[in-house]
Amino acid sequence: MEALSKTPSMLHLESNNMELNNLTNEIFSILENKFLFGFDDPKFCATQQHEFFTLPPLGKYVNNNGKVRILSIDSSGSTDGVLAAKSLAHLEATLRLKSHNPNAHIVDFFDIVAGSGVGGVLAAMLFTKGTNGNPLFTAEMALKFITENRRKMSTSSTGGFFRRPNKAAKMFKKMFKELTLKDTIKGALIPCYDNSKGVPFVFSRADALEMDGCDFKMSDVCGATIGDGAVEIKSVDGRTKIMAVGGGVVMSNPTAAAITHVVNNKHEFPLCKGVEDLLVVSLGNGEVNAATGNFQCSTKSLVKIAGIGAADMVDQAISMAFGKSSNCEKYVRIQGNNELINETNKAIADEKKDLLKISEGMLKQRNVESILFQGKKISQSSNMDKLVTFASELINEQERRKNSILPPVVLKQAPSPRTSSATTLSSLSSSS
């Protein structure tokens, strides 16, 4: 009825507009095909009716230059780092088995590690170079160390907000001696909070290799990221001074910081454009009160709740970024879930306080996937199954790189002028 009310001139104008729109679409189709596939190719020549032959599958043209492998480790949860350490031990054992290399290490299969709190200590242990060129610790050795010394890392020797060096500081000095951030084998990001400036501070290997004012002793880095009170530390050259508070206060889950660093650091990761170019495993350390009986409303417990809540939000946001397609296996989050702990594990928790057994139970739990604004979804696979699958992805990437022309990662090996937008220069804001 509406068409009958239009005049012939109006109908003629609509006809001309339709032809113009069709011509515009054809022009853009030609430009698009020329840009993507090369319009000189006979397969893409237009017919007299301006129709195109079927285009080849786009998958053929997808960037196949490899993926950057990220390991992220949370600050201390209810297991005081034992769950993350146990996950790493299981992952390293799986990698050794699948790669047929009994001497393989975690660092061999990752390009960068980010760790906060006790996760930062684990990162330092597994990625700092020892005298023989291998990392100071295997994952199994790190698990034993965390299990035996977790109390030293979670308590201070003196009261008050400003702490004097405690047993943990002496332990770290004995472990790392004079080793610094420059002595890490691969990329490393370990956060804390600079109370003197009121800003987060991220210790970074990339920055340490570029500026001496960003290089710190590994013993100080570990002391800073686990601290529950402000501790003054200085860079190796003495130019940068910060009043460090534990990383769990500001960044309990450092995965987002690691991804941001990689995507923006075009010097070391030149081919990475987004999450489609990443392989990420994020290790949690158990929910609050998984092994401690009834919850006590103490300041320390409230800080843990806030930290784990923030870690969950980071997990949900990253899960949304990776989506539900084939990318879902490119991002794996391992975290204990109180609601899924069976009666046996509850008895162990109440009677023996055996965090190692609790962590083993958590690895056998079904994996929990986060969905932004929709809560959590119980997966059909266990946490252990997820780690085994992810190990296969890591090995496939390792094998792919052997025949790759373009390396996805070009890590700095010596100091050089800054040529990238590596994201960790918040450290300069704390210079003395």
CSV table of N, CA and C in Angstrom, one decimal, residues 61-63 65-68 259 262-266 269-278 408:
chain,number,residue,atom,x,y,z
A,61,TYR,N,44.3,-18.4,5.9
A,61,TYR,CA,45.1,-17.1,6.0
A,61,TYR,C,45.3,-16.7,7.5
A,62,VAL,N,44.8,-17.5,8.4
A,62,VAL,CA,45.0,-17.1,9.8
A,62,VAL,C,46.4,-17.1,10.2
A,63,ASN,N,46.9,-16.1,11.0
A,63,ASN,CA,48.2,-16.0,11.5
A,63,ASN,C,48.6,-17.3,12.2
A,65,ASN,N,51.8,-17.9,13.4
A,65,ASN,CA,53.2,-17.7,13.9
A,65,ASN,C,53.4,-18.1,15.3
A,66,GLY,N,52.5,-18.8,15.9
A,66,GLY,CA,52.7,-19.3,17.2
A,66,GLY,C,52.0,-18.5,18.3
A,67,LYS,N,52.1,-19.0,19.5
A,67,LYS,CA,51.4,-18.4,20.6
A,67,LYS,C,52.4,-18.1,21.8
A,68,VAL,N,52.2,-17.0,22.4
A,68,VAL,CA,53.0,-16.7,23.6
A,68,VAL,C,52.4,-17.4,24.8
A,259,ILE,N,49.0,-10.4,30.6
A,259,ILE,CA,48.5,-10.3,29.3
A,259,ILE,C,48.7,-8.9,28.7
A,262,VAL,N,52.4,-8.5,27.7
A,262,VAL,CA,52.7,-9.2,26.5
A,262,VAL,C,52.2,-8.5,25.2
A,263,VAL,N,50.9,-8.1,25.3
A,263,VAL,CA,50.3,-7.5,24.1
A,263,VAL,C,50.9,-6.2,23.8
A,264,ASN,N,51.4,-5.4,24.8
A,264,ASN,CA,52.0,-4.1,24.5
A,264,ASN,C,53.5,-4.1,24.3
A,265,ASN,N,54.1,-5.2,24.7
A,265,ASN,CA,55.6,-5.2,24.6
A,265,ASN,C,56.0,-5.8,23.2
A,266,LYS,N,56.0,-4.9,22.2
A,266,LYS,CA,56.2,-5.4,20.8
A,266,LYS,C,57.6,-5.7,20.5
A,269,PHE,N,57.6,-9.5,22.1
A,269,PHE,CA,56.5,-10.3,21.6
A,269,PHE,C,55.9,-9.6,20.3
A,270,PRO,N,56.6,-9.5,19.2
A,270,PRO,CA,56.3,-8.7,18.1
A,270,PRO,C,55.0,-9.2,17.3
A,271,LEU,N,54.7,-10.5,17.4
A,271,LEU,CA,53.6,-11.0,16.6
A,271,LEU,C,52.3,-11.1,17.4
A,272,CYS,N,52.3,-10.8,18.7
A,272,CYS,CA,51.1,-11.0,19.5
A,272,CYS,C,50.2,-9.8,19.4
A,273,LYS,N,49.0,-10.0,19.0
A,273,LYS,CA,48.0,-9.0,18.8
A,273,LYS,C,46.9,-9.0,19.8
A,274,GLY,N,46.6,-10.2,20.4
A,274,GLY,CA,45.5,-10.3,21.3
A,274,GLY,C,45.4,-11.7,21.9
A,275,VAL,N,44.3,-12.0,22.6
A,275,VAL,CA,44.2,-13.3,23.3
A,275,VAL,C,44.3,-14.5,22.3
A,276,GLU,N,44.0,-14.3,21.0
A,276,GLU,CA,44.0,-15.3,20.1
A,276,GLU,C,45.5,-15.8,19.9
A,277,ASP,N,46.5,-15.0,20.3
A,277,ASP,CA,47.9,-15.4,20.1
A,277,ASP,C,48.5,-15.8,21.5
A,278,LEU,N,47.7,-16.2,22.4
A,278,LEU,CA,48.2,-16.6,23.8
A,278,LEU,C,47.8,-18.0,24.2
A,408,PRO,N,57.8,-16.1,17.7
A,408,PRO,CA,56.8,-15.3,18.4
A,408,PRO,C,57.3,-14.6,19.6
